């Protein structure tokens, strides 16, 4: 490491307000910034404000789509001058439910707003959730006849196109603002040596708009390093008082608790987040978040798949959709069962034990597609032109209609509509041994 600020003399010391650019490909010196420089101000755009604003725009768009659909279908097409009040109420309720469902899926997470991937699915699922809720509420309250199904269809079609358009424009605007550095987060690193250099390399590769603007340390530095050190703790505080700092990252081994405690106490003078990276090895298993266990700092490395309201909402969603699909496909279930029975001897429903969530064993239901019914330690995987497959079984396998009875598994809570495919117990045991 190379120290560009001498502690003993003041004439050759680099000014605390200097800006690091890249002598090593990462930093270079620039002239000091005046206290009135915009860098001292808060970030140009708050990520939380952006996310919440887009969410509100989506809600307003869905609400207005309900009113426009009323004008298009009820007033113009049916030529009926109905009161706007009931449609406005339903539109507002639908908008709240839709954006709540979209938010639950992570649509408004700032890191995802500038990416097209996954947005279409999240938007459509949010609108479907709102539609199902309104249909169910209308049926239970016996008010569904007061609203035209045509208006309902036009409303959600307009909502989908409007929200898609909003997010298409948003992606372009966010990328443009990001290129201008509107979301850049200024980071100052306190510490030197291998730990600090590792932190800087990682920050440089990060897609999170992080910008290291200074490195400080009070201890002697290895002059062979590539990262310049601007000064000590007092210089860091002066630096932070002259320009905006969003985060101070302490990069040192956590072997000197008293020194770290003193650093945190003095750095609390700055209006910035104070975080610590214990060592370079901390990046080998990236932590999810930092927890406080009665004063004990704990880095969370993995989180359970779902917690809080998430498993409850998912369970209700699965059971509701499975019930609706079973009702809708009931005639097909009966016809397929009859076809399987007439095609070959044996039960219409095939049962087999599978591994579910957390390796729990459950009984999976499918339409029988073979002459044999296997569920033991040795199960032969079906192959192309397998003679065990029945005539109707080939059609069911090709169209995946043999999996329709799995809706009963979803209704029982054994499976989810969206999730990994369960395999036979013997196949899991075999491949777990092979891949171990």
Phi, psi and omega in degrees: 000151182238128180264116180267356178241116183278136183281333187275330184238152183261342188287323185262002181288136178289142182297140183295340180273005181293159181247132179277130168243232193226089171285335181251019186094353180244323187224156168210155178281145171231172180292151179299148179269143176286155181303335181271005182297145180301340180296339178283341183284171177292166179306142183302320183226128177278130180298321180295318179297318179299312182298313181294324179295315179297321178298317179295320178298319177299316180298316178296320180298317180293320179297312180295328178298326178296319180289320178295320178297324177297317180292318182293310189271311185285309186282310186280310185283308181275347181054048179237125184268073180281155178294144184277340185305305181301323180289325178293320179296311179296321178298319179293317179297315179298322179295316180297316181294318182297311182289332175294317178294321178294320179295320178300325180280356178090014182299328185261013170294129189303320183296339182263346186294330182269005180247135180283336184298125176085349183291319181301314180297316182294320179295313182296319179295323177296317179292322178295319178300317178295318181297315180297319179297314182294321178296314179296318180295318179297322179291314182292322181274357179058043178237007184297332181290346181282348184238136182285136176294329176296317176298319180300315181294316179297320180301309184286333173293314177298319180299315181299311181296321181293314181294321176301316180296318179301315183286331175296315177294318181301317181300317180294317181294317181295321178294322178294314178295322178296321178295332178278355181082020183295333183253010183295138180250117182281126182239136172246135181254130173250117183135160181217186181085200185296324182298310181297318180296322177295319178299315182296319179297318181293318179297321180296331180270353185287139176272012189265020179058045176266141184222111177283121183247001178180150176232132183225151176193147179263345183274159176301146186243152174285113185291353179275352182290171184256347186260122180287142178254126187278338183159198182260200184295318180297324177293323179297316180296318177297319179300315181291336179277347180259341179209168185286129172235125180270332186206137170251119182254115178277116183245090179199157176297143183273054180259344181242087185295323182295320180294317180294319179298320178294321178299312182298320180297316182284325180289344179295350175291336183270143176279067184214156173289142178242119182229164183226139171247106188304320181196173180296333181290346180297338182276348182291327172236092187300125178285152177279316180195169180255126182249159179243110176256084180051051178091350178266119180283125182234126177271123178275120183267325178220153177241150177298153185306317180214147177209170180067229181283341187304309181294329179293313180297318181295320179296315179296317180299314180299313183292321180295311181293322179296320178297314180296319180292322178296321177295317182293322185263008182306314178299321180293322179299317179294316181294318180293320178300316179296319180296320179295318181294321181286333184284323183203162180284144178129174181289155177285327182258130177262130181243136180209142180282135180226163174270129178252213182299134179057034175068019179283136182275133176220167180263119182267142180251134173214162170288138180292129180240000181235165175285338182251156177234102185252134174202074182211197182290340180232107181239124180276124181294138178295144180236173178295135182060033179295124182293344180285341183282133180283171180296310178291334179295325179296319179293318181296319179293319182295325182262358182064016178290343178294345182267359181303320180298346178294347173299330175292324175296320178296319180295327179281346182092006179286326184227172176237154178297329178237119180170180181292153181279125179282144180243164180300151183301317182295324179293319178298315181295320181294309184287333175293329176285319181294319184273354182291000000 
